[in-house]
PDB file of C-alpha atoms in Angstrom:
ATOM      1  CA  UNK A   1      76.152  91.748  82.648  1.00 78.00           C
ATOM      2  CA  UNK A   2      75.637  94.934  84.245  1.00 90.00           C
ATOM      3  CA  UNK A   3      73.984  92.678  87.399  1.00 90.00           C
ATOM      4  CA  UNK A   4      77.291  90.569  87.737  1.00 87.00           C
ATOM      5  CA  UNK A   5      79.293  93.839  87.664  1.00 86.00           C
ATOM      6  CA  UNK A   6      77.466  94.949  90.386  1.00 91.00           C
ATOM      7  CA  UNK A   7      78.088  91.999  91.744  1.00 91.00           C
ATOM      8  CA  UNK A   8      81.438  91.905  91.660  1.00 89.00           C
ATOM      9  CA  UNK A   9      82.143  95.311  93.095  1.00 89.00           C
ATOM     10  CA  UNK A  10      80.114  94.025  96.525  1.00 92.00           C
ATOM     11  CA  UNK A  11      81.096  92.857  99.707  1.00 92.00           C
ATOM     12  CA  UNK A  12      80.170  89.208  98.174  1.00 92.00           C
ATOM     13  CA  UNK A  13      81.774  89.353  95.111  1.00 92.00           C
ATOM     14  CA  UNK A  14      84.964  90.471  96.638  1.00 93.00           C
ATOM     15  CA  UNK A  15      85.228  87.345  99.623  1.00 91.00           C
ATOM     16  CA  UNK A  16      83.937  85.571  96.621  1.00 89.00           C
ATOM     17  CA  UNK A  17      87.136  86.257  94.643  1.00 90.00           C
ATOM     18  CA  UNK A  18      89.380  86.771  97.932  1.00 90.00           C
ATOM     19  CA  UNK A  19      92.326  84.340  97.842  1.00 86.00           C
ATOM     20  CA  UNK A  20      93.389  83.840 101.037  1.00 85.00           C
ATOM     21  CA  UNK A  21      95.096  81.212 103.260  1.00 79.00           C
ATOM     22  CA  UNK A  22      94.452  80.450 106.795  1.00 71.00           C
ATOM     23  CA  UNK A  23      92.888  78.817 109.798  1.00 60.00           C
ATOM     24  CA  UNK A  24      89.328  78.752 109.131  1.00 61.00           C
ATOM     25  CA  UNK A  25      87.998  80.344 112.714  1.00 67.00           C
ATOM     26  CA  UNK A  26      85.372  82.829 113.518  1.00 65.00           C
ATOM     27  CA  UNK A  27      88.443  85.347 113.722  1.00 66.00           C
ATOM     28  CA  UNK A  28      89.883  85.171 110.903  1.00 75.00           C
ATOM     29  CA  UNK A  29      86.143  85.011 109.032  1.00 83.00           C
ATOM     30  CA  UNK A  30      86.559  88.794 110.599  1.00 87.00           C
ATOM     31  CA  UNK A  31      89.824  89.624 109.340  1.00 89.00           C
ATOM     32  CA  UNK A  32      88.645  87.858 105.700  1.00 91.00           C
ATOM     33  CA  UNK A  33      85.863  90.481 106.051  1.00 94.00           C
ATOM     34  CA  UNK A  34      87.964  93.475 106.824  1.00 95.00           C
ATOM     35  CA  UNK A  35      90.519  92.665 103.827  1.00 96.00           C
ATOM     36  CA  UNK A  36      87.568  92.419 101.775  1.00 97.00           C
ATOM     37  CA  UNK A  37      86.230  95.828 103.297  1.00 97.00           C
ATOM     38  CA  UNK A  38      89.583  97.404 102.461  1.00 97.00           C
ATOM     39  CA  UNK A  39      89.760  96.040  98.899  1.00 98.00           C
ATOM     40  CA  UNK A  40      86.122  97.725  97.994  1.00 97.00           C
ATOM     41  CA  UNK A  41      87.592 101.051  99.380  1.00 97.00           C
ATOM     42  CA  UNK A  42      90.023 100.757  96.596  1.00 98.00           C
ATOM     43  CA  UNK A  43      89.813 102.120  92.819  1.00 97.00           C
ATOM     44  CA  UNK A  44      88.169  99.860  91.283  1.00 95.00           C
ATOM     45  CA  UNK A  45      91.197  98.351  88.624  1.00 96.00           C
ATOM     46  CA  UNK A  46      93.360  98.168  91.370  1.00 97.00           C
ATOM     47  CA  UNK A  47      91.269  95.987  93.790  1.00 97.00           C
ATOM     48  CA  UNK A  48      90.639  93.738  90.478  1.00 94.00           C
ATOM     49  CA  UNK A  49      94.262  93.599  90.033  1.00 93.00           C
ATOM     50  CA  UNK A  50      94.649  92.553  93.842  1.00 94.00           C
ATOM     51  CA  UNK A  51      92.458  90.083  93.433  1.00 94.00           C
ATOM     52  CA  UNK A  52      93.666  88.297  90.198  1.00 89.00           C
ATOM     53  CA  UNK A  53      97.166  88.673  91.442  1.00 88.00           C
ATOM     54  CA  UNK A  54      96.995  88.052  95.349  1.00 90.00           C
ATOM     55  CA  UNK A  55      97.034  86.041  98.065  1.00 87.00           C
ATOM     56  CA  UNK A  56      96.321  86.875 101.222  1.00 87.00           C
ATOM     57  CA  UNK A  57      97.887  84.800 104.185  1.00 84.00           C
ATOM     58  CA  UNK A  58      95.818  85.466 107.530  1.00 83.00           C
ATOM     59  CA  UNK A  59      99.002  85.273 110.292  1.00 76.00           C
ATOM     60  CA  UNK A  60      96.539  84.414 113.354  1.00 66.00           C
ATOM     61  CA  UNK A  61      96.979  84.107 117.292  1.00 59.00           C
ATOM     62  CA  UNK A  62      97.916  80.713 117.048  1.00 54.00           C
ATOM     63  CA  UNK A  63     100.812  79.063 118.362  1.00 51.00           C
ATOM     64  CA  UNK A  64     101.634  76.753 115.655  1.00 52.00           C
ATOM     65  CA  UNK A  65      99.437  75.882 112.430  1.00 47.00           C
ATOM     66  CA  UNK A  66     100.847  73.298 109.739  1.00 47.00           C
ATOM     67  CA  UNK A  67      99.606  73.382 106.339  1.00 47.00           C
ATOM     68  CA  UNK A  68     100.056  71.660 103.203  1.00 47.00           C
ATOM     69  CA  UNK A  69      99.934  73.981 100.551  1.00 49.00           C
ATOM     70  CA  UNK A  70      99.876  72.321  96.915  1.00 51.00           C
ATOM     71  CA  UNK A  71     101.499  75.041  95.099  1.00 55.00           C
ATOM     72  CA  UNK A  72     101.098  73.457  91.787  1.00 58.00           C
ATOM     73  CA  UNK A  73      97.683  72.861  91.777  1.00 60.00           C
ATOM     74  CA  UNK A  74      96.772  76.552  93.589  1.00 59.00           C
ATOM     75  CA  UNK A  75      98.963  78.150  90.607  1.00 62.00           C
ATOM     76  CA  UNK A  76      97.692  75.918  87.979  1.00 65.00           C
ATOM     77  CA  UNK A  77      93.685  77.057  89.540  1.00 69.00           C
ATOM     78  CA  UNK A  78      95.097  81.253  89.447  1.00 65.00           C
ATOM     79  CA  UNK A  79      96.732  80.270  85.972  1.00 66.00           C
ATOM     80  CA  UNK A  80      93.449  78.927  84.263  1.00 70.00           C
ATOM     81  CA  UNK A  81      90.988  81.883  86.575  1.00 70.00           C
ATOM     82  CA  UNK A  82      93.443  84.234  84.774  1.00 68.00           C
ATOM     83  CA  UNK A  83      92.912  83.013  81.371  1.00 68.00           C
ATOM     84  CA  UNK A  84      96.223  82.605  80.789  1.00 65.00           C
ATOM     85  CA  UNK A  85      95.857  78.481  80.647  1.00 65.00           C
ATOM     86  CA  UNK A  86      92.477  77.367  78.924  1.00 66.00           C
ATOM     87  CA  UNK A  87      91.968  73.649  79.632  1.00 65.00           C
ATOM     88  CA  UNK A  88      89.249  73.074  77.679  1.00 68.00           C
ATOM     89  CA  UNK A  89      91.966  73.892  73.945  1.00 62.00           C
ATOM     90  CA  UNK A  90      93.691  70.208  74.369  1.00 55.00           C
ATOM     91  CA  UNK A  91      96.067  71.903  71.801  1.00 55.00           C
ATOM     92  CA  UNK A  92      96.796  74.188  74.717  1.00 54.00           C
ATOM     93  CA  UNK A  93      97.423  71.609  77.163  1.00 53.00           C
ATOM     94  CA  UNK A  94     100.261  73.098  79.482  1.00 55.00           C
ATOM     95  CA  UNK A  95     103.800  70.843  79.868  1.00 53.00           C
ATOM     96  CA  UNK A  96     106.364  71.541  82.533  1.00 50.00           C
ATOM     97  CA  UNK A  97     108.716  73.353  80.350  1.00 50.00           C
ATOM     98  CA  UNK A  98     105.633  75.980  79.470  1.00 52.00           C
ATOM     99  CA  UNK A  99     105.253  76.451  83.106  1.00 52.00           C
ATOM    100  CA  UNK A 100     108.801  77.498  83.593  1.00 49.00           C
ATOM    101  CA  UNK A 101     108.380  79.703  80.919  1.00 50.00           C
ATOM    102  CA  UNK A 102     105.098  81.051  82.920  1.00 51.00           C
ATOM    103  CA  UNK A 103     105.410  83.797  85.272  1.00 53.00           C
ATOM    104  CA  UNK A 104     104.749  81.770  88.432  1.00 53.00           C
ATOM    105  CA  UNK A 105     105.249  84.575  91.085  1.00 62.00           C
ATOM    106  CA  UNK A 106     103.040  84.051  93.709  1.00 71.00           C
ATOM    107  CA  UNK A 107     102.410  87.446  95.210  1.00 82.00           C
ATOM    108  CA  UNK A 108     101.704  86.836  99.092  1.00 84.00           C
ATOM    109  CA  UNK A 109     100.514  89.897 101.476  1.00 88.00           C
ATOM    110  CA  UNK A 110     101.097  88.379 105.193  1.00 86.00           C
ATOM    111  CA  UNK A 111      98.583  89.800 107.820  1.00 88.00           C
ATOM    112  CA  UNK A 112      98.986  89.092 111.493  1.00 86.00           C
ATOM    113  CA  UNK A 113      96.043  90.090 112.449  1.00 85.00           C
ATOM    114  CA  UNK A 114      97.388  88.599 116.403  1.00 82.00           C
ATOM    115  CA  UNK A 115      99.841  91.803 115.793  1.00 85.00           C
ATOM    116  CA  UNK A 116      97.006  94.244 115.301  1.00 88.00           C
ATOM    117  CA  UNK A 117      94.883  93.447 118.468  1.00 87.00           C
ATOM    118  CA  UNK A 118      93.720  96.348 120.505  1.00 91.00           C
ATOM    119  CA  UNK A 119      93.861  98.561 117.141  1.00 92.00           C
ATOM    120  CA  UNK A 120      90.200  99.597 115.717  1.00 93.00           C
ATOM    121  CA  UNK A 121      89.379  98.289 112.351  1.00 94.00           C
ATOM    122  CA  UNK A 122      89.973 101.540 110.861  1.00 94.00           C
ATOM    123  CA  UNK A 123      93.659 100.965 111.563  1.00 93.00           C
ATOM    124  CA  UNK A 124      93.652  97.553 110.670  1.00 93.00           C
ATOM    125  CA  UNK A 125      92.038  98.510 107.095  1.00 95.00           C
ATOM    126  CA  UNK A 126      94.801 100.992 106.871  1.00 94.00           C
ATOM    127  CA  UNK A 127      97.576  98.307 107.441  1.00 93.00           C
ATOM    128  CA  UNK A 128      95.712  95.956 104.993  1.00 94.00           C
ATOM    129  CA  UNK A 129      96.116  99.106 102.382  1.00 95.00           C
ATOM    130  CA  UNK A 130      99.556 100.124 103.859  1.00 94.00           C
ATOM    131  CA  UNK A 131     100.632  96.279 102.714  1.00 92.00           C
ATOM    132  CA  UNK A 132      98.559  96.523  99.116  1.00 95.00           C
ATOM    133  CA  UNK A 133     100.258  99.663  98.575  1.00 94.00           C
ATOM    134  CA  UNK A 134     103.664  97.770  98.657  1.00 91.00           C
ATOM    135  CA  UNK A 135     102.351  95.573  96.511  1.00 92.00           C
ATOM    136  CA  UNK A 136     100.911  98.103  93.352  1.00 93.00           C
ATOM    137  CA  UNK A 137     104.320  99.728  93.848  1.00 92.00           C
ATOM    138  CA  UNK A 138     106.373  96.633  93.136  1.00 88.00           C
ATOM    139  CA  UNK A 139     108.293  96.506  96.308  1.00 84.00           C
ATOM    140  CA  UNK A 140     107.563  92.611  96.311  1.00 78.00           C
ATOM    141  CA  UNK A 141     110.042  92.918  93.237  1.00 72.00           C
ATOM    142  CA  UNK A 142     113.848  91.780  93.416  1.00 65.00           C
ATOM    143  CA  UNK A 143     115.587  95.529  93.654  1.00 59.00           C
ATOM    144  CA  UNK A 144     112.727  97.375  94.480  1.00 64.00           C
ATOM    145  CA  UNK A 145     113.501 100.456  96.839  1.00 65.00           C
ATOM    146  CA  UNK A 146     113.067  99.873 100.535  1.00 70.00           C
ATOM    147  CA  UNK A 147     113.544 100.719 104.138  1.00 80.00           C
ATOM    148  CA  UNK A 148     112.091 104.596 104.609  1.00 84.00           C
ATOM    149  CA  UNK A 149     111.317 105.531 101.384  1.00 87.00           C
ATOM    150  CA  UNK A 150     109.270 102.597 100.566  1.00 88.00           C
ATOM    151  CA  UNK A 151     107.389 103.427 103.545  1.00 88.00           C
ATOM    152  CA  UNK A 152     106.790 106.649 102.732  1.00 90.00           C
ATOM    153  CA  UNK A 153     105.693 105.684  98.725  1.00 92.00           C
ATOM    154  CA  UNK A 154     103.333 102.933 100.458  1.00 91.00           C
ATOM    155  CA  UNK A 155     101.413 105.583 103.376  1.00 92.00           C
ATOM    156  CA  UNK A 156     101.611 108.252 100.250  1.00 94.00           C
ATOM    157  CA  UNK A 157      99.534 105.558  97.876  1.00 96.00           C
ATOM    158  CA  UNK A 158      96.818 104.550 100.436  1.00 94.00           C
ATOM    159  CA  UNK A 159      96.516 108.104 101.798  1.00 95.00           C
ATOM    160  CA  UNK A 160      94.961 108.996  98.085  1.00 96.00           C
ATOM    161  CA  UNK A 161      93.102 106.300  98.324  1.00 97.00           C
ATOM    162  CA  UNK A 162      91.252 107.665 101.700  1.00 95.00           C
ATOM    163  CA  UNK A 163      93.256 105.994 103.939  1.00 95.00           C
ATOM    164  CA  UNK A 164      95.333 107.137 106.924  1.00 90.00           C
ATOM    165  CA  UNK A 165      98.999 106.882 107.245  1.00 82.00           C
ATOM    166  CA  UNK A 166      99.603 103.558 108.501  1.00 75.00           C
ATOM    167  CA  UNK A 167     103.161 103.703 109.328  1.00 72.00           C
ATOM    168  CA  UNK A 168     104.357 107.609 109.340  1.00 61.00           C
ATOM    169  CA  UNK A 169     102.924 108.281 113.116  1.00 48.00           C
ATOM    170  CA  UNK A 170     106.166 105.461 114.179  1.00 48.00           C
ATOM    171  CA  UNK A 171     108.880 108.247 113.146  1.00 46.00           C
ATOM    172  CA  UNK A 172     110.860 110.162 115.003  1.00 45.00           C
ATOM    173  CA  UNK A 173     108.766 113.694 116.484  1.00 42.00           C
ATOM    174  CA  UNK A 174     110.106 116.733 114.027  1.00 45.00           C
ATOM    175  CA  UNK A 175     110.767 114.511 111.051  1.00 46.00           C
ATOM    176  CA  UNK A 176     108.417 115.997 107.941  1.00 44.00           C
ATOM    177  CA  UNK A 177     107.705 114.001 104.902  1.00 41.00           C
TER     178      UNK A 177
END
């Protein structure tokens, strides 16, 4: 057991466990990497949150990309990975009024990782944490707070987790936290 933890807490068990959608190109194999780099820089409980809870949607250089996304099937796989469905208890066996009866939120941090060219990856991990931050915070949530003050609660987060401000260095010279 104490192997697998180990395990789990390395670079391969996190792209192991990394949900993320996207092209599959050499790039964003990179950017896959550098999420997963950010995630192990977390506290441990909330990068194993992350990854139970999130996807990740890699935003590329692209022009265009179309993909089919079978929601009901991807929720159904993060339903049973999360032990919340167990498909081998027939007397479990999930209808379509459980599943409305299911939290089905499907937490999605958007990257566009075309946006962050020309920054070094230590910015880019901080804009990966910048966006997590949001995310432990609830700001994905119907009447969460926003504009400035989520900002601020999201650079706060990730700068006690080692990172540095992603956003604050955009404000106006003079302003002070």
């Amino acid at each position: 057991m104490e192997k697998y933890e180990r395990w789990k807490d390395s670079i391969d068990g996190v792209l192991h466990d990394l949900a993320v959608v996207g092209d599959v190109t050499e790039v964003d194999e990179e950017s896959r990497y550098l999420i997963a780099r950010t995630l192990l820089k977390l506290p441990k409980n909330v990068r194993r949150r992350v990854l139970e809870e999130v996807t990740f949607v890699i935003a590329g250089g692209a022009y265009g990309t179309l993909v089919e996304l079978n929601l009901g099937a991807y929720v159904m796989d993060r339903l049973i990975k999360s032990g919340k469905i167990d498909p081998s208890n027939r007397a479990s066996s999930v209808t379509y009024s459980d599943l409305l009866n299911i939290d089905m939120g499907l937490p999605l941090i958007i990257l566009n990782f075309a946006a962050m060219e020309g920054k070094s990856k230590r910015e880019k991990m901080a804009i990966i944490a910048h966006e997590i931050a949001h995310y432990v915070l609830g700001h994905h949530k119907p009447f969460s707070s926003g504009g400035d003050k989520a900002e601020k609660e999201a650079d706060d987060l990730m700068e006690k987790w080692g990172f540095p401000p992603a956003y604050r260095t955009t404000r106006p010279r003079g302003k002070t936290r």
